[in-house]
Amino acid sequence: MTEQVTAESVRRGRGVERLINGQFVMDGAGVKINRVLTQGLQRRLDPFLMLDAFGSDKPGDYIAGFPEHPHRGFETVSYMIKGSMRHRDSAGNEGLITDGGVQWMTAGRGVAHSEMPEQTDGLMEGFQLWLNLPAKDKMTAPWYRDIPSEAIPRFSTASGATVQVIAGASHGVAGAVQRDHTEPLYLDIELAANATFEQLLPPGHNAFIYVFRGQVLVDESCVAQSRMAILANNPDADGVRIVAAQPSRLILIAGRPLNEPIAQYGPFVMNTQDELRQAVEDFRAGTFSA
Ligand code: CO
């Protein structure tokens, strides 16, 4: 069901601080990915550690998938726009994430999982976001939830926006997942040509958008398809105003920074080098997710 809401109004919108192109990388067993949020942006976009966008109708770009690999110290949020991927992990969870579905996994003290395509042709398109955990929760028990498309709260506005609320809340609609500390907001926003969408954002929260259809304007800056725009943290801005130059679709992600040290070694993200050494040791010793 799609709720109708009245538009929120932003008094002063944030501008675009920087446009990011992303880097094509191969990950997993050979999956072609556009890495949009790279390690160099982790401090600026705290609490977010990584955003990968993938989208291809060539099976060779995705068929190898992501065979078993570990994670510790953060959360992974996979959003499948189109396609099917099967997840299995060492905590005993298994699920199929498919068209429009989200999988939210808290690696906490440790999970080894595999993410393998369950299709041999056709389009596979989606995102994987890494959300950091506060130091006090890095060694928490693993947690996992599959959220099928129909379970994601959505609403539309009279100004031509249709919005899915994956995390946080927008226009009074609570999203599928809520988190203390990082207070993530994760919206999928579809806009008709010339439609406007306004979202209130706390000034201290770091925020960005990624446009995956069409092109939009943010405070008169153009953000083209396959571009990420980091939104400026102007202290006097209370949100963001997005105008579609043509039919468009984008994700808007924001969160409260943790302001804690970030130490990363591949799939482990902790606060110190010692904790990273411990993670590698635990994984090698096989005591990782016990
Ligand atoms: Co993974």
mmCIF file of N, CA, C and O in Angstrom, residues 2-7 155-163 171 188-198 216 242-250:
data_model
loop_
_atom_site.group_PDB
_atom_site.id
_atom_site.type_symbol
_atom_site.label_atom_id
_atom_site.label_comp_id
_atom_site.label_asym_id
_atom_site.label_seq_id
_atom_site.Cartn_x
_atom_site.Cartn_y
_atom_site.Cartn_z
ATOM 1 N N THR A 2 0.478 2.237 -0.778
ATOM 2 C CA THR A 2 1.235 3.476 -0.830
ATOM 3 C C THR A 2 0.455 4.571 -0.127
ATOM 4 O O THR A 2 -0.652 4.907 -0.523
ATOM 5 N N GLU A 3 1.039 5.074 0.942
ATOM 6 C CA GLU A 3 0.407 6.148 1.716
ATOM 7 C C GLU A 3 0.542 7.471 0.970
ATOM 8 O O GLU A 3 1.522 7.700 0.283
ATOM 9 N N GLN A 4 -0.451 8.354 1.137
ATOM 10 C CA GLN A 4 -0.332 9.714 0.600
ATOM 11 C C GLN A 4 0.077 10.630 1.741
ATOM 12 O O GLN A 4 -0.502 10.562 2.812
ATOM 13 N N VAL A 5 1.060 11.460 1.541
ATOM 14 C CA VAL A 5 1.477 12.377 2.601
ATOM 15 C C VAL A 5 1.558 13.790 2.041
ATOM 16 O O VAL A 5 1.603 13.989 0.839
ATOM 17 N N THR A 6 1.560 14.760 2.932
ATOM 18 C CA THR A 6 1.788 16.135 2.474
ATOM 19 C C THR A 6 3.281 16.404 2.517
ATOM 20 O O THR A 6 3.989 15.908 3.386
ATOM 21 N N ALA A 7 3.739 17.181 1.575
ATOM 22 C CA ALA A 7 5.171 17.409 1.450
ATOM 23 C C ALA A 7 5.716 18.159 2.659
ATOM 24 O O ALA A 7 5.071 19.037 3.208
ATOM 25 N N PHE A 155 5.552 5.828 0.384
ATOM 26 C CA PHE A 155 4.532 6.871 0.301
ATOM 27 C C PHE A 155 4.739 7.653 -0.974
ATOM 28 O O PHE A 155 5.773 7.549 -1.635
ATOM 29 N N SER A 156 3.701 8.412 -1.349
ATOM 30 C CA SER A 156 3.877 9.312 -2.485
ATOM 31 C C SER A 156 3.401 10.694 -2.093
ATOM 32 O O SER A 156 2.588 10.859 -1.182
ATOM 33 N N THR A 157 3.945 11.712 -2.760
ATOM 34 C CA THR A 157 3.575 13.094 -2.469
ATOM 35 C C THR A 157 2.812 13.665 -3.656
ATOM 36 O O THR A 157 2.936 13.169 -4.785
ATOM 37 N N ALA A 158 2.059 14.732 -3.393
ATOM 38 C CA ALA A 158 1.297 15.387 -4.449
ATOM 39 C C ALA A 158 2.240 16.017 -5.480
ATOM 40 O O ALA A 158 1.860 16.281 -6.615
ATOM 41 N N SER A 159 3.495 16.236 -5.086
ATOM 42 C CA SER A 159 4.450 16.871 -5.995
ATOM 43 C C SER A 159 5.175 15.868 -6.903
ATOM 44 O O SER A 159 6.139 16.217 -7.578
ATOM 45 N N GLY A 160 4.724 14.602 -6.926
ATOM 46 C CA GLY A 160 5.231 13.667 -7.933
ATOM 47 C C GLY A 160 6.378 12.779 -7.492
ATOM 48 O O GLY A 160 7.111 12.246 -8.326
ATOM 49 N N ALA A 161 6.533 12.595 -6.174
ATOM 50 C CA ALA A 161 7.593 11.711 -5.672
ATOM 51 C C ALA A 161 6.986 10.437 -5.099
ATOM 52 O O ALA A 161 5.950 10.490 -4.432
ATOM 53 N N THR A 162 7.603 9.301 -5.388
ATOM 54 C CA THR A 162 7.250 8.038 -4.746
ATOM 55 C C THR A 162 8.483 7.568 -3.999
ATOM 56 O O THR A 162 9.566 7.487 -4.592
ATOM 57 N N VAL A 163 8.315 7.312 -2.711
ATOM 58 C CA VAL A 163 9.474 7.104 -1.851
ATOM 59 C C VAL A 163 9.339 5.799 -1.078
ATOM 60 O O VAL A 163 8.282 5.507 -0.523
ATOM 61 N N HIS A 171 8.699 12.076 6.204
ATOM 62 C CA HIS A 171 7.315 12.551 6.081
ATOM 63 C C HIS A 171 6.374 11.756 6.989
ATOM 64 O O HIS A 171 5.263 11.405 6.595
ATOM 65 N N ASP A 188 14.734 5.409 -1.166
ATOM 66 C CA ASP A 188 14.759 5.236 -2.627
ATOM 67 C C ASP A 188 13.667 6.158 -3.159
ATOM 68 O O ASP A 188 12.488 5.992 -2.829
ATOM 69 N N ILE A 189 14.048 7.150 -3.952
ATOM 70 C CA ILE A 189 13.130 8.213 -4.376
ATOM 71 C C ILE A 189 12.953 8.173 -5.888
ATOM 72 O O ILE A 189 13.931 8.278 -6.637
ATOM 73 N N GLU A 190 11.712 8.022 -6.316
ATOM 74 C CA GLU A 190 11.416 8.033 -7.740
ATOM 75 C C GLU A 190 10.660 9.320 -8.043
ATOM 76 O O GLU A 190 9.680 9.643 -7.372
ATOM 77 N N LEU A 191 11.138 10.063 -9.039
ATOM 78 C CA LEU A 191 10.553 11.371 -9.338
ATOM 79 C C LEU A 191 10.064 11.440 -10.781
ATOM 80 O O LEU A 191 10.784 11.052 -11.703
ATOM 81 N N ALA A 192 8.847 11.963 -10.960
ATOM 82 C CA ALA A 192 8.358 12.267 -12.310
ATOM 83 C C ALA A 192 9.127 13.489 -12.821
ATOM 84 O O ALA A 192 9.747 14.214 -12.035
ATOM 85 N N ALA A 193 9.102 13.723 -14.130
ATOM 86 C CA ALA A 193 9.779 14.899 -14.685
ATOM 87 C C ALA A 193 9.246 16.151 -13.992
ATOM 88 O O ALA A 193 8.035 16.295 -13.786
ATOM 89 N N ASN A 194 10.142 17.029 -13.601
ATOM 90 C CA ASN A 194 9.835 18.304 -12.919
ATOM 91 C C ASN A 194 9.305 18.166 -11.491
ATOM 92 O O ASN A 194 8.934 19.161 -10.877
ATOM 93 N N ALA A 195 9.267 16.965 -10.978
ATOM 94 C CA ALA A 195 8.819 16.782 -9.594
ATOM 95 C C ALA A 195 9.898 17.284 -8.632
ATOM 96 O O ALA A 195 11.086 17.288 -8.946
ATOM 97 N N THR A 196 9.436 17.701 -7.442
ATOM 98 C CA THR A 196 10.355 18.162 -6.400
ATOM 99 C C THR A 196 10.163 17.293 -5.164
ATOM 100 O O THR A 196 9.032 16.920 -4.843
ATOM 101 N N PHE A 197 11.255 16.983 -4.489
ATOM 102 C CA PHE A 197 11.167 16.249 -3.229
ATOM 103 C C PHE A 197 12.013 16.975 -2.192
ATOM 104 O O PHE A 197 13.147 17.363 -2.463
ATOM 105 N N GLU A 198 11.422 17.188 -1.020
ATOM 106 C CA GLU A 198 12.152 17.859 0.051
ATOM 107 C C GLU A 198 12.247 16.933 1.250
ATOM 108 O O GLU A 198 11.281 16.266 1.605
ATOM 109 N N VAL A 216 19.106 14.959 -11.728
ATOM 110 C CA VAL A 216 18.387 15.850 -10.811
ATOM 111 C C VAL A 216 19.183 17.116 -10.530
ATOM 112 O O VAL A 216 20.388 17.183 -10.814
ATOM 113 N N ILE A 242 15.319 18.403 -3.863
ATOM 114 C CA ILE A 242 15.769 17.713 -5.080
ATOM 115 C C ILE A 242 14.720 17.908 -6.164
ATOM 116 O O ILE A 242 13.533 17.655 -5.942
ATOM 117 N N VAL A 243 15.150 18.387 -7.331
ATOM 118 C CA VAL A 243 14.230 18.623 -8.447
ATOM 119 C C VAL A 243 14.652 17.727 -9.606
ATOM 120 O O VAL A 243 15.838 17.666 -9.958
ATOM 121 N N ALA A 244 13.692 17.018 -10.198
ATOM 122 C CA ALA A 244 14.013 16.120 -11.309
ATOM 123 C C ALA A 244 13.957 16.880 -12.628
ATOM 124 O O ALA A 244 12.938 17.488 -12.957
ATOM 125 N N ALA A 245 15.045 16.834 -13.378
ATOM 126 C CA ALA A 245 15.079 17.463 -14.698
ATOM 127 C C ALA A 245 14.334 16.581 -15.709
ATOM 128 O O ALA A 245 13.862 17.052 -16.735
ATOM 129 N N GLN A 246 14.223 15.297 -15.406
ATOM 130 C CA GLN A 246 13.553 14.297 -16.250
ATOM 131 C C GLN A 246 13.137 13.168 -15.301
ATOM 132 O O GLN A 246 13.524 13.197 -14.138
ATOM 133 N N PRO A 247 12.360 12.193 -15.758
ATOM 134 C CA PRO A 247 12.011 11.102 -14.836
ATOM 135 C C PRO A 247 13.295 10.522 -14.237
ATOM 136 O O PRO A 247 14.227 10.212 -14.979
ATOM 137 N N SER A 248 13.359 10.432 -12.923
ATOM 138 C CA SER A 248 14.631 10.104 -12.260
ATOM 139 C C SER A 248 14.410 9.190 -11.070
ATOM 140 O O SER A 248 13.297 9.100 -10.532
ATOM 141 N N ARG A 249 15.481 8.547 -10.665
ATOM 142 C CA ARG A 249 15.421 7.710 -9.460
ATOM 143 C C ARG A 249 16.782 7.775 -8.763
ATOM 144 O O ARG A 249 17.816 7.721 -9.430
ATOM 145 N N LEU A 250 16.737 7.907 -7.458
ATOM 146 C CA LEU A 250 17.976 8.074 -6.702
ATOM 147 C C LEU A 250 17.820 7.497 -5.308
ATOM 148 O O LEU A 250 16.700 7.273 -4.847
#
